[in-house]
Tab-separated table of C-alpha atoms and ligand atoms in Angstrom:
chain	number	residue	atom	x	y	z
E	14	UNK	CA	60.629	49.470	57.147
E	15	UNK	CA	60.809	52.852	56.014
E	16	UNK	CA	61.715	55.337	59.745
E	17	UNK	CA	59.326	58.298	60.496
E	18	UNK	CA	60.396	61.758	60.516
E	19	UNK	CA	59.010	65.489	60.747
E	20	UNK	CA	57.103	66.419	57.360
E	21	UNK	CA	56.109	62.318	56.540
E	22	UNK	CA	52.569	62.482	56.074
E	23	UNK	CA	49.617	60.732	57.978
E	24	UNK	CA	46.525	60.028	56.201
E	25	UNK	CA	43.479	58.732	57.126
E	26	UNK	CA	39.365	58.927	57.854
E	27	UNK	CA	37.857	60.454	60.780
E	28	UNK	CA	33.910	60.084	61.708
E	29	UNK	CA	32.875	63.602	63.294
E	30	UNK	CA	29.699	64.629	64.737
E	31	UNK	CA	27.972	68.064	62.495
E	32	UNK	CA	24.519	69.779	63.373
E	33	UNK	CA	22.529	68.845	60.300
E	34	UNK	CA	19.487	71.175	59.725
E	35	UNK	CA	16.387	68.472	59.307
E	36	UNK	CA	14.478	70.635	60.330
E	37	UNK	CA	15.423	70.700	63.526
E	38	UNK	CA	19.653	70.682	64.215
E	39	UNK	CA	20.231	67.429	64.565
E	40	UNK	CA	24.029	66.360	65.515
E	41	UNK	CA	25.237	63.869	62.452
E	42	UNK	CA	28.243	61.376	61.780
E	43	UNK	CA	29.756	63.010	58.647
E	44	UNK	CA	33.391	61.581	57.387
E	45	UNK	CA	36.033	63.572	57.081
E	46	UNK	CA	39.480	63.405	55.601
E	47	UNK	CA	42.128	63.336	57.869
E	48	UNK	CA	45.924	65.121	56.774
E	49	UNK	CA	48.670	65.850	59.022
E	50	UNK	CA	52.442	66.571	58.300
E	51	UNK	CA	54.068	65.168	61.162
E	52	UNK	CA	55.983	68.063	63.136
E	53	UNK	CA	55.832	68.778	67.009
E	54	UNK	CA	56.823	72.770	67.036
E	55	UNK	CA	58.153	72.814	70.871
E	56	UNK	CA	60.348	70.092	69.713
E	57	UNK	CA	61.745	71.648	66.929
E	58	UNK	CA	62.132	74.974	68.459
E	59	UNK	CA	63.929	73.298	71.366
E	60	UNK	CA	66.402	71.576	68.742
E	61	UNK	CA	67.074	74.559	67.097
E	62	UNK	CA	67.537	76.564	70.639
E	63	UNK	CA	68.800	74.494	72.506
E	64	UNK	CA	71.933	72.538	70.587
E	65	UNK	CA	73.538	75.620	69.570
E	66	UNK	CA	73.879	76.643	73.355
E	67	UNK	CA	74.867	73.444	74.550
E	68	UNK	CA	77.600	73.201	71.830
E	69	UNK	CA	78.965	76.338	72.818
E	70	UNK	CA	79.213	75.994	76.945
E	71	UNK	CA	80.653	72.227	75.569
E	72	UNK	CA	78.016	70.305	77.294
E	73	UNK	CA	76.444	68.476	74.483
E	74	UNK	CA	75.737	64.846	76.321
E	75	UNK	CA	75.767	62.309	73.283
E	76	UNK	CA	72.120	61.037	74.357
E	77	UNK	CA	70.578	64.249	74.310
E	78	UNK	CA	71.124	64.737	70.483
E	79	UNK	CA	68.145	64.699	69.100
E	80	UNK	CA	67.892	61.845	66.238
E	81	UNK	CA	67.743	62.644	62.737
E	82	UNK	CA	66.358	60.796	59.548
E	83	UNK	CA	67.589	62.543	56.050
E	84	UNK	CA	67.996	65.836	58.487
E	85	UNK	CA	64.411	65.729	60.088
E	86	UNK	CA	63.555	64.876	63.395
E	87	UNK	CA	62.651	60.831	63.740
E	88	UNK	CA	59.178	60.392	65.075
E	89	UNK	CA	58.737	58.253	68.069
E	90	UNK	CA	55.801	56.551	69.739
E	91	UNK	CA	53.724	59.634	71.940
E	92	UNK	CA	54.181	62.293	68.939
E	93	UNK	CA	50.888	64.241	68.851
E	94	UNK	CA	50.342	65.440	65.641
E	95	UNK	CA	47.888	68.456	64.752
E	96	UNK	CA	46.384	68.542	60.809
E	97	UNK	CA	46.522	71.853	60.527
E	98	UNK	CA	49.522	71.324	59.540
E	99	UNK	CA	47.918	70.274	56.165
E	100	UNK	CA	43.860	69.871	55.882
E	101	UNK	CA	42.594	71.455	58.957
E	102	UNK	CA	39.051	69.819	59.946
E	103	UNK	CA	36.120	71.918	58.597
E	104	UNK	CA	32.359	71.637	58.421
E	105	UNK	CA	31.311	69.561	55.460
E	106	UNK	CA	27.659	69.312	54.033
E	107	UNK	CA	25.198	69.043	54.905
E	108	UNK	CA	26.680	70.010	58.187
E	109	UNK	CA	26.321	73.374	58.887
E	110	UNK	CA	28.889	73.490	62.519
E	111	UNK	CA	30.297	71.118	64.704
E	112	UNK	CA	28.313	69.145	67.051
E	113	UNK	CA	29.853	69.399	70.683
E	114	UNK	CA	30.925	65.997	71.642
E	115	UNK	CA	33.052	64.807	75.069
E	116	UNK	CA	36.294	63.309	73.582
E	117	UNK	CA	37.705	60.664	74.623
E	118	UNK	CA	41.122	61.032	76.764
E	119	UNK	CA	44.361	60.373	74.542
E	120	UNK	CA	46.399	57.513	75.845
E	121	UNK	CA	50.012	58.080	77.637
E	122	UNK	CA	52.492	56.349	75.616
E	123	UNK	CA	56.085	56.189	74.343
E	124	UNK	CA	57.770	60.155	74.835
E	125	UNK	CA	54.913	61.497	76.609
E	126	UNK	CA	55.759	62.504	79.883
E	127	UNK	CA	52.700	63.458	81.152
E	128	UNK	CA	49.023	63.082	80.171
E	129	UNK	CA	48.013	65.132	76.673
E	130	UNK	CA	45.744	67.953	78.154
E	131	UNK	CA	41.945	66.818	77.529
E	132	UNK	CA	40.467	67.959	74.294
E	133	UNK	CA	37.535	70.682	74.311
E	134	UNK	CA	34.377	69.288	73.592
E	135	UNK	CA	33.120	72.440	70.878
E	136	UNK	CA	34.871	71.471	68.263
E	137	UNK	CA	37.430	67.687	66.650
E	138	UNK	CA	40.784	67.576	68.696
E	139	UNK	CA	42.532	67.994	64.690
E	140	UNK	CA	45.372	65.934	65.788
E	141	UNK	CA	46.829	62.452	65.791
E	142	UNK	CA	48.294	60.475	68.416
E	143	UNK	CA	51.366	58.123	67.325
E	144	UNK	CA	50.675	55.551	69.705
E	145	UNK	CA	52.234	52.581	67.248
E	146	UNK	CA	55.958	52.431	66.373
E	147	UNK	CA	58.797	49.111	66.193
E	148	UNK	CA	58.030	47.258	69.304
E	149	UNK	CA	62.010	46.587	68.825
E	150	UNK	CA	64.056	49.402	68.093
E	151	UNK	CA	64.183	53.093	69.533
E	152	UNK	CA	65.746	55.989	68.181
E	153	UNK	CA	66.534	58.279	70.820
E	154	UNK	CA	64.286	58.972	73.627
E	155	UNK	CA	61.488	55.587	72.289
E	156	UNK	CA	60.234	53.653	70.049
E	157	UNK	CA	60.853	54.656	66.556
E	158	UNK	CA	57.283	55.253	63.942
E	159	UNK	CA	57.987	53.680	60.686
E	160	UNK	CA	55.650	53.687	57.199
E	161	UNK	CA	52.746	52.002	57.485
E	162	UNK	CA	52.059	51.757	61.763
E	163	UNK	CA	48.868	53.150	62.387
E	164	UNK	CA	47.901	55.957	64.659
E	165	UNK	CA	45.296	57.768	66.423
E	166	UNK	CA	43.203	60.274	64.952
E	167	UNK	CA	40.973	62.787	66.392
E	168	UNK	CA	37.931	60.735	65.110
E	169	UNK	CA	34.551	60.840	67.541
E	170	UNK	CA	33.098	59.084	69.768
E	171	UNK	CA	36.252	56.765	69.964
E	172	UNK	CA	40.066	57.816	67.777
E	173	UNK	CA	40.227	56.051	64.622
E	174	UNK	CA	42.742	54.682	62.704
E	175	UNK	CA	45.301	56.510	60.386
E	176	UNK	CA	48.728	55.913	58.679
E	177	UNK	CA	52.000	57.228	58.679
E	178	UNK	CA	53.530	57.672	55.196
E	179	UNK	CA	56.669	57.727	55.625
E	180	UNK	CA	58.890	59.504	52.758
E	181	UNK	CA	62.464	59.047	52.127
E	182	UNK	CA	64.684	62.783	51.493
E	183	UNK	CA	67.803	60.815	50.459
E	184	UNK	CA	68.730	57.570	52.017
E	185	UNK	CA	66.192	56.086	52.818
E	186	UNK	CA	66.904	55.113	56.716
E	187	UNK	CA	65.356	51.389	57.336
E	188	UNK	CA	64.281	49.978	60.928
E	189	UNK	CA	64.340	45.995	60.970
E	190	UNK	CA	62.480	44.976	63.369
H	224	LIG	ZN1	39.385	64.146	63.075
Protein backbone atom coordinates (compact mmCIF):
# COMPACT_ATOMS: atom_id res chain seq x y z
CA UNK A 1 0.00 0.00 0.00
CA UNK A 2 0.46 3.40 -0.98
CA UNK A 3 3.12 5.25 2.24
CA UNK A 4 1.83 8.48 3.94
CA UNK A 5 3.52 11.67 3.70
CA UNK A 6 3.11 15.54 4.58
CA UNK A 7 0.36 17.17 2.18
CA UNK A 8 -1.68 13.43 1.62
CA UNK A 9 -5.04 14.27 2.50
CA UNK A 10 -7.42 12.87 5.29
CA UNK A 11 -11.01 12.94 4.76
CA UNK A 12 -13.73 12.11 6.70
CA UNK A 13 -17.18 12.95 8.90
CA UNK A 14 -17.20 14.38 12.24
CA UNK A 15 -20.55 14.61 14.54
CA UNK A 16 -20.20 18.06 16.54
CA UNK A 17 -22.38 19.46 19.09
CA UNK A 18 -24.04 23.38 17.79
CA UNK A 19 -26.52 25.57 19.95
CA UNK A 20 -29.62 25.36 17.80
CA UNK A 21 -32.11 28.24 18.48
CA UNK A 22 -35.65 26.20 19.13
CA UNK A 23 -36.58 28.54 20.88
CA UNK A 24 -34.57 28.07 23.50
CA UNK A 25 -30.47 27.22 22.57
CA UNK A 26 -30.49 23.90 22.55
CA UNK A 27 -26.91 22.08 21.98
CA UNK A 28 -27.41 19.77 18.59
CA UNK A 29 -25.42 16.87 16.76
CA UNK A 30 -24.82 18.56 13.36
CA UNK A 31 -22.25 16.66 10.79
CA UNK A 32 -19.53 18.17 9.60
CA UNK A 33 -16.95 17.56 6.95
CA UNK A 34 -13.75 16.76 8.07
CA UNK A 35 -10.30 17.96 5.72
CA UNK A 36 -6.85 17.93 6.82
CA UNK A 37 -3.52 18.04 4.78
CA UNK A 38 -1.31 16.06 6.78
CA UNK A 39 1.73 18.33 8.02
CA UNK A 40 3.12 18.62 11.70
CA UNK A 41 4.85 22.34 11.51
CA UNK A 42 7.44 21.71 14.58
CA UNK A 43 8.46 18.79 12.59
CA UNK A 44 9.07 20.38 9.55
CA UNK A 45 10.66 23.39 10.96
CA UNK A 46 12.98 21.10 12.92
CA UNK A 47 13.95 19.28 9.50
CA UNK A 48 14.59 22.26 7.85
CA UNK A 49 16.69 23.74 11.04
CA UNK A 50 18.07 21.28 12.23
CA UNK A 51 19.84 19.03 9.21
CA UNK A 52 21.58 21.87 7.79
CA UNK A 53 23.45 22.38 11.22
CA UNK A 54 24.11 18.94 11.84
CA UNK A 55 25.59 18.53 8.29
CA UNK A 56 27.83 21.24 8.83
CA UNK A 57 29.45 20.39 12.55
CA UNK A 58 29.50 16.61 10.59
CA UNK A 59 27.31 15.00 13.09
CA UNK A 60 24.50 13.81 10.99
CA UNK A 61 23.76 10.18 12.82
CA UNK A 62 22.18 8.04 9.88
CA UNK A 63 18.97 7.32 12.18
CA UNK A 64 18.22 10.74 12.83
CA UNK A 65 17.46 11.55 9.10
CA UNK A 66 14.24 12.20 8.92
CA UNK A 67 12.41 9.78 6.24
CA UNK A 68 11.19 10.98 3.08
CA UNK A 69 8.42 9.78 0.56
CA UNK A 70 8.66 11.67 -3.07
CA UNK A 71 10.58 14.54 -0.83
CA UNK A 72 7.85 14.89 1.98
CA UNK A 73 8.07 13.84 5.33
CA UNK A 74 6.53 10.00 5.82
CA UNK A 75 3.75 10.04 8.33
CA UNK A 76 3.96 7.69 11.19
CA UNK A 77 1.53 6.36 13.76
CA UNK A 78 1.05 9.50 16.69
CA UNK A 79 0.95 12.35 13.84
CA UNK A 80 -1.68 14.85 15.06
CA UNK A 81 -3.07 16.48 12.33
CA UNK A 82 -4.99 19.97 12.53
CA UNK A 83 -7.75 20.76 9.43
CA UNK A 84 -7.04 24.01 9.25
CA UNK A 85 -4.76 23.07 7.20
CA UNK A 86 -7.64 22.71 4.62
CA UNK A 87 -11.52 23.07 5.84
CA UNK A 88 -11.26 24.49 9.23
CA UNK A 89 -14.47 23.41 11.39
CA UNK A 90 -17.19 26.14 11.31
CA UNK A 91 -20.74 26.55 12.53
CA UNK A 92 -23.18 25.04 10.08
CA UNK A 93 -27.07 25.61 10.10
CA UNK A 94 -29.06 25.69 11.81
CA UNK A 95 -26.34 26.00 14.35
CA UNK A 96 -25.72 29.27 15.26
CA UNK A 97 -22.07 28.52 17.69
CA UNK A 98 -20.50 25.70 19.10
CA UNK A 99 -21.88 23.86 21.94
CA UNK A 100 -19.14 23.43 24.75
CA UNK A 101 -18.53 19.80 25.10
CA UNK A 102 -15.62 17.88 27.45
CA UNK A 103 -13.50 16.00 24.81
CA UNK A 104 -12.39 13.05 25.15
CA UNK A 105 -8.44 12.56 25.89
CA UNK A 106 -6.41 11.59 22.60
CA UNK A 107 -4.68 8.28 22.94
CA UNK A 108 -0.63 7.99 23.29
CA UNK A 109 0.55 6.09 20.43
CA UNK A 110 3.35 5.44 17.91
CA UNK A 111 5.88 8.96 17.90
CA UNK A 112 4.18 10.58 20.66
CA UNK A 113 6.32 11.04 23.42
CA UNK A 114 4.18 12.38 25.77
CA UNK A 115 0.40 12.77 26.21
CA UNK A 116 -1.34 15.35 23.41
CA UNK A 117 -2.30 18.35 25.74
CA UNK A 118 -6.22 17.98 26.52
CA UNK A 119 -8.48 19.73 24.11
CA UNK A 120 -10.58 22.91 25.32
CA UNK A 121 -14.01 22.19 25.77
CA UNK A 122 -15.46 25.80 23.84
CA UNK A 123 -14.99 24.83 20.72
CA UNK A 124 -14.02 20.86 18.13
CA UNK A 125 -10.25 19.93 18.78
CA UNK A 126 -10.00 20.48 14.43
CA UNK A 127 -7.44 17.83 14.32
CA UNK A 128 -6.83 14.17 13.65
CA UNK A 129 -4.97 11.68 15.46
CA UNK A 130 -3.05 8.96 13.22
CA UNK A 131 -3.36 6.30 15.58
CA UNK A 132 -3.43 3.39 12.61
CA UNK A 133 -0.37 2.69 10.41
CA UNK A 134 1.46 -1.05 9.06
CA UNK A 135 1.49 -3.07 12.16
CA UNK A 136 4.81 -4.38 10.21
CA UNK A 137 6.99 -1.91 8.89
CA UNK A 138 8.38 1.51 10.32
CA UNK A 139 9.93 4.22 8.61
CA UNK A 140 12.06 6.02 10.86
CA UNK A 141 11.15 6.78 14.32
CA UNK A 142 7.42 4.12 13.98
CA UNK A 143 5.08 2.71 12.29
CA UNK A 144 4.61 3.97 8.86
CA UNK A 145 0.55 5.48 7.77
CA UNK A 146 -0.28 4.19 4.43
CA UNK A 147 -3.65 5.00 2.06
CA UNK A 148 -6.54 3.84 3.33
CA UNK A 149 -5.70 3.24 7.55
CA UNK A 150 -8.10 5.10 9.36
CA UNK A 151 -7.60 7.76 11.94
CA UNK A 152 -8.97 9.79 14.61
CA UNK A 153 -10.89 12.78 14.12
CA UNK A 154 -11.89 15.47 16.38
CA UNK A 155 -15.54 14.15 16.24
CA UNK A 156 -17.74 14.58 19.75
CA UNK A 157 -18.64 12.87 22.29
CA UNK A 158 -16.17 10.02 21.21
CA UNK A 159 -13.25 10.62 17.81
CA UNK A 160 -14.59 9.22 14.75
CA UNK A 161 -13.26 7.65 11.99
CA UNK A 162 -11.37 9.24 8.96
CA UNK A 163 -8.98 8.24 6.08
CA UNK A 164 -5.72 8.95 4.92
CA UNK A 165 -5.47 9.50 1.14
CA UNK A 166 -2.44 8.95 0.38
CA UNK A 167 -1.07 10.61 -3.03
CA UNK A 168 1.87 9.60 -4.96
CA UNK A 169 4.44 12.93 -6.22
CA UNK A 170 6.51 10.57 -8.41
CA UNK A 171 7.24 7.06 -7.44
CA UNK A 172 4.90 5.97 -5.81
CA UNK A 173 6.73 4.45 -2.50
CA UNK A 174 4.77 1.01 -1.50
CA UNK A 175 4.78 -0.58 2.18
CA UNK A 176 4.02 -4.49 2.04
CA UNK A 177 2.97 -5.42 4.91
ZN1 LIG B 1 -14.23 17.46 13.95
Amino acid sequence: MIGGKDDDLVVGLCMHMELVPMPAPTPTPIPHPFLATIGDPSRKAAKAVGQPMKAAADAEDIDERPVTINGALCTNVGTITKNSSALPHMPLPPGTGWAPMPKPPKAMVGILATPPPPDLPVCPAGDALMDKGSGAVNFGDGEIVRLGDTCASCSEPARQVSTVIAIPLGPPVLVLG
